[in-house]
Amino acid sequence: MLDDKTANALMDAVDEGFGAQISQTADLVRFPSTRGAEAPAQDFMAGQMRDRGLDVDRFKVDIDEIRHWPGFSPVHVDYDNAWNVVGSRRVANPKGRSLILNGHIDVVPAGPLDMWSTPPFEPRVENGWLYGRGSGDMKAGLMACLAAMDAVERAGFGLTADVFVQSVVEEECTGNGALACLARGYKADAALIPEPQNQGMIRAQIGVIWFQVKVRGIPVHVADAGEGANAIEAAYTVMQALHELEHDWNSRKDQYPP
Ligand SMILES: [Zn+2]
């Protein structure tokens, strides 16, 4: 546990840098880093890391390097421009425990533009909230990783173990970007993912299953429609059953160890 004096010094240092933190987060939001188009935003992150003196490792997600790892998800999109960026601050004689700070740079598509009150990739602050696609999920978290390291330094504390800041692609569909960091050899005693989730610390969460269901009908002449089977109507029954299964699984989510 931190003593009050140390905690206050850190909090003051965070406050002191908060204006810069928000403006850098806004700069990051301006990059429309939807899946497959993350590279310019990753270049920005690499620059931010370099400015802070971190060792920057920028590498492409190679499917062949990760396909045999647990947690790998099948790939249905192009990875030709899928670049991860990791900034490392290594300590010569570590005394403390090492840490990975991990966040994803990809954002979900903006959707219909006419449902936005201002353009999605034009950040704006209103009533203390930063708006713009990806501000919350999770560019604020990514910049907070770097801002936290700034604050530690500004408060006059040195790091006692290695810290790795990972800005990864491909979270909105799979998790292959983070997996690629692990496959590349990045390990630490702990990992913190500043994803905006219930505004609290959580140790585990539900995952995602991707699958396809094929429903076949029985084609007949329209005069004999009652004899056939409509695949779309049958799919509706399947969907209802899947909703029930989802509800059942989610109702048991707190029965698993983290
Ligand atoms: Zn997210």
GROMACS .gro file of C-alpha atoms and ligand atoms in nm:
model
  259
    1MET     CA    1   0.000   0.000   0.000
    2LEU     CA    2   0.112   0.354  -0.071
    3ASP     CA    3   0.146   0.593   0.219
    4ASP     CA    4  -0.060   0.915   0.195
    5LYS     CA    5   0.238   1.132   0.112
    6THR     CA    6   0.342   0.917  -0.184
    7ALA     CA    7  -0.016   0.878  -0.305
    8ASN     CA    8  -0.077   1.253  -0.289
    9ALA     CA    9   0.246   1.328  -0.472
   10LEU     CA   10   0.139   1.090  -0.750
   11MET     CA   11  -0.214   1.233  -0.768
   12ASP     CA   12  -0.077   1.587  -0.786
   13ALA     CA   13   0.158   1.481  -1.064
   14VAL     CA   14  -0.135   1.328  -1.255
   15ASP     CA   15  -0.338   1.649  -1.214
   16GLU     CA   16  -0.045   1.858  -1.331
   17GLY     CA   17  -0.018   1.663  -1.655
   18PHE     CA   18  -0.391   1.619  -1.714
   19GLY     CA   19  -0.432   1.902  -1.966
   20ALA     CA   20  -0.153   1.760  -2.183
   21GLN     CA   21  -0.296   1.410  -2.139
   22ILE     CA   22  -0.637   1.518  -2.272
   23SER     CA   23  -0.490   1.711  -2.563
   24GLN     CA   24  -0.274   1.411  -2.665
   25THR     CA   25  -0.578   1.184  -2.632
   26ALA     CA   26  -0.773   1.421  -2.859
   27ASP     CA   27  -0.486   1.408  -3.112
   28LEU     CA   28  -0.509   1.029  -3.108
   29VAL     CA   29  -0.889   1.033  -3.156
   30ARG     CA   30  -0.839   1.226  -3.482
   31PHE     CA   31  -0.693   0.913  -3.642
   32PRO     CA   32  -0.979   0.705  -3.789
   33SER     CA   33  -0.813   0.385  -3.673
   34THR     CA   34  -1.084   0.138  -3.766
   35ARG     CA   35  -0.982  -0.226  -3.818
   36GLY     CA   36  -0.722  -0.248  -4.094
   37ALA     CA   37  -0.649   0.126  -4.086
   38GLU     CA   38  -0.462   0.150  -3.756
   39ALA     CA   39  -0.112   0.215  -3.893
   40PRO     CA   40  -0.107   0.600  -3.884
   41ALA     CA   41  -0.240   0.600  -3.527
   42GLN     CA   42   0.025   0.345  -3.436
   43ASP     CA   43   0.292   0.575  -3.584
   44PHE     CA   44   0.156   0.848  -3.355
   45MET     CA   45   0.181   0.614  -3.056
   46ALA     CA   46   0.536   0.518  -3.150
   47GLY     CA   47   0.624   0.889  -3.164
   48GLN     CA   48   0.471   0.948  -2.821
   49MET     CA   49   0.673   0.659  -2.681
   50ARG     CA   50   0.995   0.779  -2.843
   51ASP     CA   51   0.938   1.131  -2.703
   52ARG     CA   52   0.936   0.972  -2.359
   53GLY     CA   53   1.256   0.781  -2.420
   54LEU     CA   54   1.097   0.436  -2.441
   55ASP     CA   55   1.253   0.169  -2.664
   56VAL     CA   56   1.003   0.128  -2.946
   57ASP     CA   57   0.933  -0.206  -3.109
   58ARG     CA   58   0.698  -0.176  -3.410
   59PHE     CA   59   0.612  -0.511  -3.561
   60LYS     CA   60   0.355  -0.666  -3.788
   61VAL     CA   61   0.112  -0.926  -3.657
   62ASP     CA   62   0.221  -1.249  -3.824
   63ILE     CA   63  -0.058  -1.507  -3.828
   64ASP     CA   64   0.188  -1.796  -3.854
   65GLU     CA   65   0.356  -1.683  -3.531
   66ILE     CA   66   0.033  -1.695  -3.329
   67ARG     CA   67  -0.196  -1.954  -3.486
   68HIS     CA   68  -0.079  -2.233  -3.250
   69TRP     CA   69  -0.120  -2.023  -2.932
   70PRO     CA   70  -0.413  -2.064  -2.695
   71GLY     CA   71  -0.660  -1.781  -2.746
   72PHE     CA   72  -0.589  -1.746  -3.117
   73SER     CA   73  -0.897  -1.650  -3.316
   74PRO     CA   74  -0.952  -1.741  -3.680
   75VAL     CA   75  -0.862  -1.458  -3.913
   76HIS     CA   76  -1.110  -1.349  -4.179
   77VAL     CA   77  -0.959  -1.010  -4.258
   78ASP     CA   78  -0.639  -0.876  -4.410
   79TYR     CA   79  -0.344  -0.841  -4.168
   80ASP     CA   80  -0.114  -0.679  -4.423
   81ASN     CA   81  -0.122  -0.349  -4.240
   82ALA     CA   82  -0.163  -0.477  -3.883
   83TRP     CA   83   0.119  -0.316  -3.683
   84ASN     CA   84   0.165  -0.345  -3.309
   85VAL     CA   85   0.374  -0.097  -3.115
   86VAL     CA   86   0.542  -0.172  -2.783
   87GLY     CA   87   0.734   0.086  -2.581
   88SER     CA   88   0.967  -0.058  -2.320
   89ARG     CA   89   1.132   0.102  -2.023
   90ARG     CA   90   1.375  -0.148  -1.884
   91VAL     CA   91   1.549  -0.114  -1.551
   92ALA     CA   92   1.909  -0.228  -1.508
   93ASN     CA   93   1.873  -0.395  -1.168
   94PRO     CA   94   1.501  -0.459  -1.115
   95LYS     CA   95   1.386  -0.469  -0.754
   96GLY     CA   96   1.012  -0.449  -0.800
   97ARG     CA   97   0.764  -0.635  -1.017
   98SER     CA   98   0.740  -0.581  -1.390
   99LEU     CA   99   0.424  -0.454  -1.557
  100ILE     CA  100   0.253  -0.468  -1.895
  101LEU     CA  101   0.015  -0.185  -1.979
  102ASN     CA  102  -0.194  -0.293  -2.276
  103GLY     CA  103  -0.454  -0.116  -2.486
  104HIS     CA  104  -0.602  -0.149  -2.832
  105ILE     CA  105  -0.577   0.119  -3.098
  106ASP     CA  106  -0.858  -0.010  -3.323
  107VAL     CA  107  -1.202   0.141  -3.294
  108VAL     CA  108  -1.539   0.020  -3.416
  109PRO     CA  109  -1.681   0.183  -3.731
  110ALA     CA  110  -1.852   0.518  -3.691
  111GLY     CA  111  -2.186   0.392  -3.824
  112PRO     CA  112  -2.438   0.629  -3.987
  113LEU     CA  113  -2.288   0.978  -3.984
  114ASP     CA  114  -2.630   1.143  -3.954
  115MET     CA  115  -2.667   0.986  -3.609
  116TRP     CA  116  -2.365   1.182  -3.482
  117SER     CA  117  -2.413   1.537  -3.355
  118THR     CA  118  -2.056   1.624  -3.464
  119PRO     CA  119  -1.813   1.438  -3.695
  120PRO     CA  120  -1.700   1.112  -3.524
  121PHE     CA  121  -1.326   1.168  -3.555
  122GLU     CA  122  -1.334   1.532  -3.451
  123PRO     CA  123  -1.277   1.524  -3.075
  124ARG     CA  124  -1.467   1.768  -2.857
  125VAL     CA  125  -1.495   1.818  -2.482
  126GLU     CA  126  -1.839   1.890  -2.340
  127ASN     CA  127  -1.935   1.897  -1.973
  128GLY     CA  128  -1.616   1.719  -1.875
  129TRP     CA  129  -1.654   1.439  -2.130
  130LEU     CA  130  -1.436   1.381  -2.434
  131TYR     CA  131  -1.642   1.283  -2.738
  132GLY     CA  132  -1.523   1.121  -3.062
  133ARG     CA  133  -1.515   0.760  -3.184
  134GLY     CA  134  -1.272   0.563  -2.970
  135SER     CA  135  -1.221   0.833  -2.704
  136GLY     CA  136  -1.344   0.601  -2.431
  137ASP     CA  137  -1.280   0.265  -2.596
  138MET     CA  138  -0.996   0.294  -2.557
  139LYS     CA  139  -0.772   0.575  -2.665
  140ALA     CA  140  -0.814   0.747  -2.329
  141GLY     CA  141  -0.680   0.430  -2.168
  142LEU     CA  142  -0.385   0.407  -2.403
  143MET     CA  143  -0.278   0.766  -2.341
  144ALA     CA  144  -0.341   0.717  -1.968
  145CYS     CA  145  -0.070   0.446  -1.971
  146LEU     CA  146   0.186   0.696  -2.095
  147ALA     CA  147   0.051   0.975  -1.875
  148ALA     CA  148   0.085   0.748  -1.570
  149MET     CA  149   0.449   0.689  -1.651
  150ASP     CA  150   0.494   1.066  -1.694
  151ALA     CA  151   0.334   1.123  -1.355
  152VAL     CA  152   0.561   0.876  -1.178
  153GLU     CA  153   0.860   1.055  -1.322
  154ARG     CA  154   0.721   1.404  -1.256
  155ALA     CA  155   0.658   1.311  -0.894
  156GLY     CA  156   1.025   1.223  -0.867
  157PHE     CA  157   0.993   0.847  -0.837
  158GLY     CA  158   1.196   0.611  -1.049
  159LEU     CA  159   1.069   0.278  -1.181
  160THR     CA  160   1.204  -0.027  -1.001
  161ALA     CA  161   1.118  -0.283  -1.268
  162ASP     CA  162   1.048  -0.308  -1.641
  163VAL     CA  163   0.733  -0.153  -1.785
  164PHE     CA  164   0.600  -0.237  -2.130
  165VAL     CA  165   0.333  -0.021  -2.293
  166GLN     CA  166   0.159  -0.217  -2.567
  167SER     CA  167  -0.058  -0.048  -2.828
  168VAL     CA  168  -0.219  -0.334  -3.016
  169VAL     CA  169  -0.440  -0.379  -3.321
  170GLU     CA  170  -0.729  -0.617  -3.367
  171GLU     CA  171  -0.914  -0.616  -3.038
  172GLU     CA  172  -1.261  -0.527  -3.162
  173CYS     CA  173  -1.286  -0.858  -3.353
  174THR     CA  174  -1.044  -1.097  -3.183
  175GLY     CA  175  -0.752  -1.040  -2.947
  176ASN     CA  176  -0.482  -1.145  -3.187
  177GLY     CA  177  -0.290  -0.817  -3.152
  178ALA     CA  178  -0.231  -0.872  -2.780
  179LEU     CA  179  -0.159  -1.238  -2.846
  180ALA     CA  180   0.111  -1.136  -3.094
  181CYS     CA  181   0.287  -0.939  -2.816
  182LEU     CA  182   0.291  -1.247  -2.597
  183ALA     CA  183   0.418  -1.462  -2.884
  184ARG     CA  184   0.693  -1.206  -2.945
  185GLY     CA  185   0.818  -1.266  -2.593
  186TYR     CA  186   0.671  -0.984  -2.384
  187LYS     CA  187   0.599  -1.105  -2.034
  188ALA     CA  188   0.561  -0.936  -1.698
  189ASP     CA  189   0.453  -1.009  -1.342
  190ALA     CA  190   0.125  -0.827  -1.400
  191ALA     CA  191  -0.076  -0.681  -1.683
  192LEU     CA  192  -0.321  -0.393  -1.662
  193ILE     CA  193  -0.565  -0.319  -1.945
  194PRO     CA  194  -0.724   0.024  -1.894
  195GLU     CA  195  -1.038  -0.069  -2.088
  196PRO     CA  196  -1.338   0.137  -1.972
  197GLN     CA  197  -1.530  -0.138  -1.795
  198ASN     CA  198  -1.771  -0.053  -1.513
  199GLN     CA  199  -1.527   0.208  -1.382
  200GLY     CA  200  -1.357  -0.046  -1.160
  201MET     CA  201  -1.093  -0.316  -1.143
  202ILE     CA  202  -1.196  -0.653  -1.279
  203ARG     CA  203  -0.992  -0.972  -1.308
  204ALA     CA  204  -1.189  -1.159  -1.571
  205GLN     CA  205  -1.468  -1.102  -1.814
  206ILE     CA  206  -1.684  -1.278  -2.066
  207GLY     CA  207  -1.541  -1.350  -2.409
  208VAL     CA  208  -1.674  -1.374  -2.760
  209ILE     CA  209  -1.751  -1.677  -2.975
  210TRP     CA  210  -1.764  -1.639  -3.351
  211PHE     CA  211  -1.949  -1.904  -3.543
  212GLN     CA  212  -2.170  -1.968  -3.844
  213VAL     CA  213  -2.498  -2.153  -3.851
  214LYS     CA  214  -2.633  -2.282  -4.179
  215VAL     CA  215  -3.006  -2.344  -4.195
  216ARG     CA  216  -3.145  -2.526  -4.494
  217GLY     CA  217  -3.504  -2.509  -4.605
  218ILE     CA  218  -3.706  -2.755  -4.808
  219PRO     CA  219  -3.794  -2.594  -5.142
  220VAL     CA  220  -4.134  -2.672  -5.291
  221HIS     CA  221  -4.366  -2.513  -5.546
  222VAL     CA  222  -4.560  -2.219  -5.410
  223ALA     CA  223  -4.880  -2.417  -5.452
  224ASP     CA  224  -4.745  -2.667  -5.198
  225ALA     CA  225  -4.586  -2.410  -4.963
  226GLY     CA  226  -4.733  -2.589  -4.661
  227GLU     CA  227  -4.527  -2.899  -4.746
  228GLY     CA  228  -4.192  -2.718  -4.757
  229ALA     CA  229  -3.986  -2.536  -4.496
  230ASN     CA  230  -3.875  -2.173  -4.505
  231ALA     CA  231  -3.508  -2.145  -4.402
  232ILE     CA  232  -3.541  -1.784  -4.284
  233GLU     CA  233  -3.833  -1.866  -4.059
  234ALA     CA  234  -3.648  -2.170  -3.928
  235ALA     CA  235  -3.343  -1.951  -3.855
  236TYR     CA  236  -3.564  -1.739  -3.633
  237THR     CA  237  -3.624  -2.042  -3.410
  238VAL     CA  238  -3.249  -2.108  -3.400
  239MET     CA  239  -3.182  -1.746  -3.302
  240GLN     CA  240  -3.432  -1.763  -3.017
  241ALA     CA  241  -3.262  -2.079  -2.888
  242LEU     CA  242  -2.921  -1.911  -2.911
  243HIS     CA  243  -3.051  -1.612  -2.714
  244GLU     CA  244  -3.167  -1.852  -2.442
  245LEU     CA  245  -2.826  -2.022  -2.441
  246GLU     CA  246  -2.653  -1.685  -2.417
  247HIS     CA  247  -2.877  -1.583  -2.127
  248ASP     CA  248  -2.808  -1.915  -1.951
  249TRP     CA  249  -2.430  -1.888  -1.992
  250ASN     CA  250  -2.421  -1.524  -1.883
  251SER     CA  251  -2.633  -1.597  -1.576
  252ARG     CA  252  -2.359  -1.838  -1.465
  253LYS     CA  253  -2.068  -1.603  -1.533
  254ASP     CA  254  -1.994  -1.537  -1.166
  255GLN     CA  255  -1.965  -1.908  -1.090
  256TYR     CA  256  -1.626  -1.939  -1.258
  257PRO     CA  257  -1.297  -1.862  -1.084
  258PRO     CA  258  -1.133  -1.548  -1.230
  259ZN      ZN  259  -1.211  -0.182  -2.604
   0.00000   0.00000   0.00000
